[in-house]
Short mmCIF file of C-alpha atoms in Angstrom, two decimals:
data_model
loop_
_atom_site.label_atom_id
_atom_site.label_comp_id
_atom_site.label_asym_id
_atom_site.label_seq_id
_atom_site.Cartn_x
_atom_site.Cartn_y
_atom_site.Cartn_z
CA MET A 1 3.36 15.02 67.03
CA LYS A 2 4.58 18.34 68.41
CA ASP A 3 5.63 21.52 66.58
CA GLU A 4 2.30 21.96 64.86
CA ASP A 5 3.42 25.25 63.34
CA TYR A 6 6.21 23.54 61.38
CA TRP A 7 3.93 20.81 60.06
CA GLN A 8 1.16 23.29 59.30
CA ASN A 9 3.61 25.11 57.04
CA GLN A 10 4.17 21.89 55.06
CA LEU A 11 0.52 21.81 53.99
CA PRO A 12 -0.72 23.25 50.68
CA ASP A 13 -2.07 26.78 50.65
CA PRO A 14 -5.91 26.77 50.73
CA ARG A 15 -5.89 28.40 47.28
CA VAL A 16 -3.94 25.41 45.92
CA LEU A 17 -6.47 23.00 47.43
CA ASP A 18 -9.28 25.07 45.95
CA GLY A 19 -7.58 24.89 42.55
CA ILE A 20 -7.22 21.10 42.47
CA SER A 21 -10.79 20.62 43.71
CA LYS A 22 -12.31 22.49 40.76
CA GLY A 23 -14.09 20.15 38.41
CA THR A 24 -14.75 17.57 41.12
CA SER A 25 -17.69 16.99 43.42
CA LEU A 26 -17.73 14.81 46.54
CA ILE A 27 -20.53 12.28 46.97
CA ARG A 28 -21.24 11.31 50.57
CA PRO A 29 -24.12 9.23 51.93
CA PRO A 30 -27.25 11.21 52.90
CA GLY A 31 -26.61 10.53 56.58
CA GLY A 32 -23.21 12.24 56.50
CA GLY A 33 -19.62 11.03 56.67
CA PRO A 34 -18.24 7.92 58.39
CA LYS A 35 -17.00 7.45 61.93
CA LYS A 36 -13.52 8.92 62.29
CA HIS A 37 -10.68 6.40 61.87
CA GLY A 38 -7.60 6.53 64.11
CA ALA A 39 -5.37 7.08 61.07
CA VAL A 40 -7.16 10.29 60.03
CA GLY A 41 -4.89 12.32 62.31
CA ARG A 42 -5.42 15.61 64.10
CA GLY A 43 -4.69 19.16 63.02
CA PRO A 44 -1.93 19.14 60.36
CA PHE A 45 -1.00 15.52 61.14
CA GLY A 46 -2.27 12.92 58.74
CA GLN A 47 -2.88 15.58 56.08
CA LEU A 48 -1.50 15.72 52.55
CA THR A 49 1.61 17.90 52.40
CA MET A 50 2.61 20.09 49.48
CA MET A 51 5.33 17.56 48.68
CA GLY A 52 2.72 14.80 48.56
CA LEU A 53 0.37 16.88 46.44
CA LEU A 54 3.10 17.47 43.84
CA GLN A 55 3.88 13.73 43.83
CA MET A 56 0.26 12.97 43.02
CA ILE A 57 0.14 15.52 40.19
CA SER A 58 3.25 13.85 38.74
CA LEU A 59 1.57 10.45 39.08
CA GLY A 60 -1.42 11.78 37.12
CA GLU A 61 0.90 13.03 34.39
CA ARG A 62 2.64 9.64 34.19
CA LEU A 63 -0.69 7.85 34.09
CA LYS A 64 -1.79 10.08 31.20
CA GLU A 65 1.35 9.10 29.29
CA GLU A 66 0.78 5.41 29.95
CA LEU A 67 -2.87 5.49 28.87
CA GLU A 68 -2.90 7.72 25.79
CA HIS A 69 -1.84 6.61 22.31
CA SER A 70 -1.12 9.11 19.54
CA HIS A 71 -2.29 6.86 16.69
CA ASP A 72 -5.86 6.13 15.65
CA ASP A 73 -7.78 3.09 16.87
CA ASN A 74 -6.53 -0.45 16.22
CA TYR A 75 -2.99 0.65 15.39
CA VAL A 76 -0.84 -2.46 15.14
CA ASP A 77 2.88 -2.42 15.85
CA GLU A 78 4.24 -5.83 14.89
CA SER A 79 6.94 -5.52 17.54
CA HIS A 80 4.34 -5.08 20.31
CA PRO A 81 1.96 -7.80 21.52
CA PHE A 82 -0.98 -5.42 22.07
CA VAL A 83 -3.11 -3.29 19.78
CA ASN A 84 -2.39 0.44 20.26
CA ARG A 85 0.72 -0.67 22.16
CA GLY A 86 -1.52 -1.60 25.06
CA LYS A 87 -2.78 1.95 25.62
CA LEU A 88 -6.42 2.50 26.51
CA PHE A 89 -7.22 5.82 24.83
CA THR A 90 -6.71 6.98 21.23
CA PRO A 91 -7.56 10.16 19.28
CA ASN A 92 -10.85 8.56 18.21
CA LYS A 93 -11.61 7.42 21.76
CA PRO A 94 -9.85 10.05 23.87
CA LEU A 95 -9.28 10.30 27.58
CA HIS A 96 -12.28 12.27 28.79
CA PRO A 97 -13.78 12.92 32.26
CA SER A 98 -16.98 11.13 31.24
CA ARG A 99 -14.99 7.92 30.77
CA VAL A 100 -13.52 8.03 34.27
CA LYS A 101 -15.01 6.82 37.55
CA VAL A 102 -13.41 7.82 40.86
CA MET A 103 -13.84 6.47 44.38
CA SER A 104 -11.89 7.36 47.52
CA THR A 105 -11.83 6.77 51.23
CA ASP A 106 -13.26 9.72 53.12
CA PHE A 107 -9.95 11.00 54.49
CA PRO A 108 -8.92 14.57 53.57
CA ARG A 109 -5.52 13.32 52.34
CA THR A 110 -6.93 10.63 50.03
CA VAL A 111 -9.55 12.99 48.58
CA GLN A 112 -6.92 15.68 47.96
CA SER A 113 -4.55 13.05 46.55
CA VAL A 114 -6.99 11.95 43.87
CA GLN A 115 -7.91 15.57 43.09
CA ALA A 116 -4.19 16.25 42.55
CA LEU A 117 -3.90 13.13 40.37
CA LEU A 118 -6.84 14.31 38.25
CA THR A 119 -5.08 17.68 37.85
CA GLY A 120 -2.13 15.85 36.29
CA LEU A 121 -4.38 13.56 34.26
CA PHE A 122 -6.40 16.49 32.86
CA PRO A 123 -4.02 19.48 32.57
CA ASP A 124 -6.70 21.30 30.56
CA ALA A 125 -8.75 22.49 33.53
CA ALA A 126 -11.64 23.46 31.25
CA LYS A 127 -12.33 19.77 30.60
CA LEU A 128 -13.00 19.11 34.25
CA GLU A 129 -15.03 22.29 34.74
CA ASN A 130 -17.23 21.44 31.74
CA THR A 131 -17.59 17.78 32.76
CA PRO A 132 -17.09 17.54 36.55
CA ILE A 133 -15.93 14.23 37.97
CA GLU A 134 -17.78 12.82 40.97
CA ILE A 135 -15.60 11.36 43.73
CA ASP A 136 -17.67 8.68 45.43
CA LEU A 137 -16.94 8.51 49.18
CA GLN A 138 -20.00 6.47 50.16
CA GLN A 139 -19.16 3.79 52.76
CA THR A 140 -15.64 3.38 51.33
CA ASN A 141 -14.01 3.69 54.77
CA SER A 142 -15.69 0.41 55.68
CA TYR A 143 -14.12 -1.75 52.95
CA PHE A 144 -11.32 0.11 51.12
CA ILE A 145 -8.93 -0.51 54.03
CA PRO A 146 -8.16 -3.82 55.76
CA ASP A 147 -8.49 -2.34 59.26
CA PRO A 148 -11.66 -0.23 59.29
CA GLN A 149 -12.94 0.99 62.64
CA PRO A 150 -15.17 -0.85 63.38
CA ARG A 151 -14.21 -3.93 61.34
CA GLN A 152 -16.59 -5.24 58.66
CA TYR A 153 -17.07 -8.38 60.76
CA LYS A 154 -17.00 -8.40 64.55
CA GLN A 155 -15.01 -11.66 64.44
CA GLN A 156 -12.16 -10.08 62.44
CA LEU A 157 -10.38 -8.64 65.49
CA ALA A 158 -10.37 -12.09 67.11
CA LEU A 159 -9.00 -13.56 63.88
CA GLU A 160 -6.25 -10.90 63.74
CA ARG A 161 -5.24 -11.61 67.32
CA HIS A 162 -5.23 -15.35 66.65
CA LEU A 163 -2.93 -14.96 63.62
CA SER A 164 -0.68 -12.44 65.39
CA ASN A 165 -0.26 -14.89 68.24
CA ARG A 166 1.28 -17.63 66.11
CA PRO A 167 4.67 -18.76 67.46
CA HIS A 168 6.83 -17.36 64.65
CA LEU A 169 5.18 -13.93 64.96
CA ARG A 170 5.51 -13.89 68.75
CA GLU A 171 9.16 -14.85 68.42
CA LYS A 172 9.79 -12.01 65.96
CA GLU A 173 7.98 -9.53 68.21
CA VAL A 174 10.11 -10.51 71.20
CA LYS A 175 13.24 -10.12 69.10
CA LEU A 176 12.24 -6.61 67.94
CA ARG A 177 10.62 -5.34 71.14
CA LYS A 178 13.81 -3.49 72.14
CA LEU A 179 13.81 -1.72 68.80
CA ALA A 180 10.15 -0.67 69.23
CA HIS A 181 10.82 0.74 72.72
CA ARG A 182 14.07 2.43 71.65
CA VAL A 183 12.42 4.14 68.68
CA THR A 184 9.39 5.16 70.74
CA ASP A 185 11.66 6.65 73.42
CA ALA A 186 13.78 8.47 70.84
CA LEU A 187 10.64 10.01 69.35
CA GLU A 188 9.40 11.25 72.73
CA GLY A 189 10.36 14.85 71.99
CA HIS A 190 8.40 14.78 68.73
CA LEU A 191 5.21 13.19 70.05
CA GLY A 192 2.10 15.05 71.09
CA ASP A 193 0.24 14.26 74.31
CA ASP A 194 -2.32 12.04 72.60
CA ALA A 195 0.09 10.03 70.43
CA LYS A 196 -0.09 6.91 72.59
CA GLY A 197 -3.87 6.93 72.55
CA VAL A 198 -3.85 6.22 68.81
CA SER A 199 -3.96 2.62 67.67
CA PHE A 200 -4.56 1.16 64.24
CA GLY A 201 -3.31 -1.60 62.01
CA ILE A 202 -3.89 -5.31 61.42
CA GLY A 203 -3.32 -7.08 64.73
CA GLU A 204 -2.41 -3.79 66.45
CA GLU A 205 -5.75 -2.49 67.72
CA LYS A 206 -5.53 -1.19 71.28
CA ASP A 207 -5.71 -3.94 73.90
CA ASP A 208 -7.41 -2.55 77.03
CA SER A 209 -5.85 -5.30 79.15
CA LEU A 210 -2.43 -3.69 78.61
CA VAL A 211 -3.49 -0.13 79.41
CA ASN A 212 -1.41 0.09 82.58
CA LYS A 213 1.70 -1.44 81.04
CA ARG A 214 4.45 0.50 79.30
CA GLN A 215 3.87 -0.11 75.62
CA PRO A 216 5.70 1.19 72.53
CA LEU A 217 3.77 2.84 69.73
CA ALA A 218 2.12 0.50 67.24
CA TRP A 219 4.44 -0.57 64.43
CA ALA A 220 2.29 1.07 61.75
CA GLN A 221 2.36 4.35 63.67
CA LEU A 222 6.13 4.15 64.20
CA ALA A 223 6.69 3.55 60.48
CA GLU A 224 4.55 6.52 59.43
CA ILE A 225 6.29 8.91 61.83
CA LEU A 226 9.80 7.73 60.93
CA VAL A 227 9.27 7.92 57.19
CA CYS A 228 7.80 11.40 57.54
CA LEU A 229 10.69 12.68 59.68
CA HIS A 230 13.35 10.96 57.56
CA SER A 231 12.02 12.50 54.32
CA ARG A 232 12.62 15.95 55.85
CA GLU A 233 15.91 15.11 57.55
CA LEU A 234 14.31 15.55 60.98
CA LEU A 235 15.19 12.21 62.52
CA PRO A 236 16.30 12.40 66.17
CA SER A 237 20.09 11.98 66.49
CA ALA A 238 19.56 8.69 68.33
CA LEU A 239 17.96 7.14 65.24
CA SER A 240 19.42 6.25 61.84
CA LYS A 241 18.11 5.50 58.39
CA GLU A 242 18.83 1.84 59.21
CA ASP A 243 16.31 2.12 62.06
CA VAL A 244 13.77 3.59 59.64
CA GLN A 245 14.36 0.69 57.26
CA ALA A 246 14.19 -1.91 60.04
CA VAL A 247 10.83 -0.60 61.27
CA SER A 248 9.42 -0.30 57.73
CA ASP A 249 10.60 -3.81 56.85
CA HIS A 250 9.00 -5.27 59.96
CA VAL A 251 5.69 -3.49 59.35
CA ALA A 252 5.61 -4.85 55.79
CA TRP A 253 6.54 -8.36 56.96
CA ARG A 254 3.95 -8.29 59.75
CA TRP A 255 1.11 -7.07 57.55
CA PHE A 256 1.93 -9.53 54.77
CA GLU A 257 2.41 -12.40 57.20
CA ASN A 258 -1.08 -11.87 58.66
CA LEU A 259 -3.00 -10.71 55.59
CA ARG A 260 -1.68 -13.40 53.27
CA HIS A 261 -3.71 -15.95 55.23
CA PRO A 262 -6.72 -16.35 52.91
CA VAL A 263 -9.34 -16.25 55.69
CA LEU A 264 -8.11 -12.84 56.89
CA ALA A 265 -7.43 -11.60 53.35
CA LYS A 266 -11.01 -12.36 52.35
CA SER A 267 -12.44 -10.95 55.60
CA ALA A 268 -10.55 -7.69 55.15
CA MET A 269 -10.57 -7.12 51.38
CA TRP A 270 -13.15 -9.41 49.74
CA LYS A 271 -15.74 -6.67 49.24
CA PHE A 272 -13.26 -4.37 47.49
CA ALA A 273 -11.70 -7.15 45.42
CA SER A 274 -15.16 -8.39 44.41
CA ARG A 275 -16.07 -4.89 43.24
CA LEU A 276 -12.92 -4.75 41.08
CA VAL A 277 -13.68 -8.13 39.50
CA GLU A 278 -17.38 -7.38 38.98
CA ASN A 279 -16.51 -4.09 37.24
CA MET A 280 -14.24 -5.98 34.85
CA GLN A 281 -16.85 -8.66 34.24
CA ARG A 282 -19.46 -6.04 33.36
CA LYS A 283 -17.04 -4.35 30.98
CA ALA A 284 -16.22 -7.68 29.28
CA GLU A 285 -19.91 -8.61 29.03
CA GLU A 286 -20.73 -5.17 27.63
CA HIS A 287 -18.27 -5.65 24.80
CA ASP A 288 -19.40 -9.20 24.10
CA ARG A 289 -23.04 -8.11 24.07
CA HIS A 290 -22.47 -5.34 21.54
CA VAL A 291 -19.75 -6.59 19.22
CA GLY A 292 -19.09 -10.19 20.14
CA ALA A 293 -21.28 -11.72 17.46
CA GLU A 294 -21.07 -11.16 13.72
CA SER A 295 -24.03 -9.33 12.24
CA ASP A 296 -25.14 -7.70 9.03
CA ASN A 297 -25.54 -4.53 11.05
CA MET A 298 -22.10 -4.75 12.63
CA GLU A 299 -21.00 -1.26 11.62
CA MET A 300 -24.14 0.28 13.11
CA MET A 301 -23.77 -1.82 16.27
CA VAL A 302 -20.20 -0.70 16.83
CA GLU A 303 -21.15 2.93 16.31
CA GLU A 304 -24.04 2.67 18.77
CA TYR A 305 -21.77 0.88 21.24
CA GLU A 306 -19.16 3.62 21.11
CA GLN A 307 -21.80 6.32 21.60
CA GLU A 308 -23.22 4.48 24.59
CA CYS A 309 -19.80 3.71 26.05
CA ILE A 310 -18.95 7.40 26.50
CA GLU A 311 -21.14 7.20 29.62
CA GLU A 312 -19.52 4.02 30.94
CA PRO A 313 -16.25 4.06 32.91
CA TRP A 314 -13.24 2.97 30.91
CA LEU A 315 -10.90 3.95 33.71
CA CYS A 316 -11.70 3.41 37.40
CA ILE A 317 -9.50 5.23 39.91
CA TYR A 318 -9.50 4.31 43.60
CA SER A 319 -7.73 6.53 46.11
CA ALA A 320 -6.88 4.79 49.36
CA HIS A 321 -3.89 3.83 51.53
CA ASP A 322 -0.66 1.84 51.55
CA SER A 323 -2.45 -0.74 53.71
CA THR A 324 -5.08 -1.00 50.95
CA LEU A 325 -2.34 -1.99 48.50
CA ILE A 326 -1.02 -4.61 50.91
CA GLY A 327 -4.53 -5.99 51.41
CA LEU A 328 -5.23 -6.18 47.68
CA LEU A 329 -1.90 -7.86 46.92
CA CYS A 330 -2.80 -10.49 49.51
CA VAL A 331 -6.42 -11.14 48.56
CA LEU A 332 -5.49 -11.22 44.84
CA GLN A 333 -2.59 -13.56 45.73
CA LEU A 334 0.09 -11.53 43.95
CA GLU A 335 3.84 -11.55 44.45
CA GLN A 336 5.03 -9.61 47.46
CA PRO A 337 7.09 -6.52 46.57
CA ALA A 338 10.49 -6.19 48.19
CA GLU A 339 9.47 -3.11 50.21
CA TRP A 340 6.42 -1.46 51.74
CA PRO A 341 4.71 0.64 49.02
CA GLU A 342 6.17 4.13 48.96
CA TYR A 343 4.12 7.34 49.01
CA GLY A 344 2.25 7.87 45.74
CA SER A 345 2.32 4.18 44.79
CA ALA A 346 -0.16 2.86 42.24
CA LEU A 347 -1.47 -0.65 41.65
CA LYS A 348 -2.64 -0.93 38.05
CA VAL A 349 -5.21 -3.60 37.19
CA GLU A 350 -5.60 -4.03 33.43
CA LEU A 351 -8.41 -5.85 31.63
CA ILE A 352 -7.01 -7.28 28.38
CA ARG A 353 -9.14 -8.73 25.57
CA GLU A 354 -7.63 -11.52 23.49
CA GLU A 355 -9.13 -11.37 20.01
CA ASP A 356 -9.56 -13.80 17.15
CA GLY A 357 -7.06 -12.78 14.46
CA ASP A 358 -9.59 -13.45 11.70
CA ARG A 359 -12.47 -11.75 13.51
CA PRO A 360 -11.03 -8.92 15.67
CA THR A 361 -14.42 -8.16 17.21
CA LYS A 362 -14.68 -11.67 18.69
CA ALA A 363 -13.15 -12.04 22.13
CA LEU A 364 -11.43 -15.38 22.72
CA GLN A 365 -10.59 -14.66 26.34
CA HIS A 366 -10.38 -11.80 28.84
CA TRP A 367 -7.21 -11.57 30.88
CA VAL A 368 -6.17 -9.51 33.90
CA ARG A 369 -2.68 -8.16 34.51
CA PHE A 370 -1.39 -6.45 37.67
CA SER A 371 1.53 -4.07 38.15
CA LEU A 372 2.78 -1.99 41.08
CA ASN A 373 4.60 1.23 40.18
CA GLY A 374 5.29 -0.14 36.70
CA GLN A 375 6.54 -3.55 37.83
CA VAL A 376 4.38 -6.48 36.71
CA LEU A 377 3.31 -8.64 39.64
CA ARG A 378 2.88 -12.34 38.98
CA SER A 379 0.03 -14.36 40.46
CA THR A 380 1.11 -16.92 43.04
CA TRP A 381 -2.02 -19.08 42.66
CA LEU A 382 -1.70 -19.80 38.93
CA VAL A 383 1.28 -20.95 36.84
CA ASP A 384 1.97 -20.59 33.13
CA ASP A 385 3.08 -23.24 30.63
CA ASN A 386 6.62 -23.08 32.03
CA ASN A 387 5.36 -23.72 35.56
CA GLU A 388 6.20 -20.12 36.53
CA PRO A 389 3.81 -17.76 38.34
CA ALA A 390 1.48 -16.30 35.69
CA THR A 391 1.93 -12.70 34.54
CA MET A 392 -1.73 -12.62 33.40
CA VAL A 393 -4.73 -14.57 34.68
CA PRO A 394 -8.06 -15.35 32.98
CA LEU A 395 -10.84 -13.11 34.30
CA ASP A 396 -13.22 -16.01 34.87
CA ARG A 397 -10.66 -17.92 36.94
CA LEU A 398 -9.85 -14.78 38.95
CA ALA A 399 -13.56 -14.44 39.73
CA ASP A 400 -13.68 -18.07 40.89
CA MET A 401 -10.62 -17.56 43.10
CA ILE A 402 -12.14 -14.46 44.75
CA GLN A 403 -15.28 -16.45 45.63
CA SER A 404 -13.46 -19.54 46.92
CA GLU A 405 -13.94 -20.77 50.50
CA HIS A 406 -11.23 -21.02 53.18
CA GLU A 407 -10.78 -22.45 56.67
CA LEU A 408 -8.36 -21.87 59.53
CA PHE A 409 -7.73 -24.60 62.08
CA GLU A 410 -6.43 -24.32 65.62
CA GLU A 411 -3.33 -26.24 64.54
CA GLU A 412 -1.96 -27.28 61.16
CA GLY A 413 -3.32 -30.68 60.14
CA ALA A 414 -6.15 -30.63 62.69
CA ASN A 415 -9.46 -32.28 61.83
CA ASP A 416 -12.83 -30.54 61.63
CA SER A 417 -13.10 -30.44 65.41
CA GLY A 418 -10.16 -28.00 65.42
CA LEU A 419 -11.83 -25.55 63.03
CA LYS A 420 -11.29 -22.01 64.36
CA PHE A 421 -12.47 -19.62 61.60
CA SER A 422 -13.98 -20.06 58.16
CA TRP A 423 -14.80 -17.87 55.17
CA LYS A 424 -17.76 -18.84 53.00
CA ASP A 425 -20.29 -16.98 50.84
CA GLY A 426 -18.90 -13.57 51.76
CA LEU A 427 -19.09 -14.17 55.52
CA LEU A 428 -16.51 -14.71 58.27
CA LYS A 429 -17.51 -17.20 60.96
CA GLU A 430 -15.76 -17.99 64.23
CA HIS A 431 -16.31 -21.60 65.36
#
């Protein structure tokens, strides 16, 4: 984009960035950072603005409210289904930096975003300075986003092109091609010289065979630019908020339509989703190992467990991208939200322990619940007793679903000879 001076002035003062970075340390692989992704941006573009930084501080403050309970441990409110009203931290087991694990993609804006969130989560800066939080950036660019450059599997680009070439997607693209060209043309005065050399997104990687043809900007790029301009009332006069909505709606539809296919969802997001599930499994096993069985030394066991647990993460925070949210919703097979996730969105994944009423330390089952910006998302792959999509899923069944195998055939209903792609044992194969 042009007018770098204007956009540079939207960025936080270096002293502000220095302030939010205190109490955090960045962990990169010994060999240095990752290859630059097309979405990183250049100069002030693709950076976190002051407006965005303040949004993330507010998100941290809201998260603190949601997680902290003012009563002591095991407070029971008969009107609420969960102990401690479903809040994770109590005065006896407080929110503390040592109980938090943080990972982020290695983009300046995502690192600064999570540093701002931690500022809201820990308003007492001394806590962070005394117990710094590591932000793990190691290899995250390769699996925290569904469209890493290069892809995790060399066959993924072929799979994306195959899915994007399905008749109903081609028909929609033809129908909206005029809109893409009109918006691209209207943005001409705002675009920098290298804008059309940027290409990213599921099914939107640059196709060298079209290099000499007049092409509009990629949908994901159009959406980012329009939302940014619209939020500052800088839209060109030829464009309207309805155009912004139409482009955003199509980007969301396109990404969901491709990523909801289980072969692509697993190819793009399996590694990240597996990490989430494995973290929850370890936490559940840790509890069962320490307090799951009755013992004459139960009181001592619980005390030792709590002392040990101060070093284990109770809260895992992952800072990534809107496309990450879309990818996770698809691989976890959750309900699709009505709109593309807005800036500062948060997907909360809660591990819930169902206890025996007579023996509270005995876990009957571990459940997982998902919510996006406070709205519970139901699982489309599992139904409850009323045959409705489940609002919580058993952890063991979620783990089985994440590891399940999938196939994609050349045509619906084709036999094995028409097998095009398959996902099995953590690997994508093109046939």
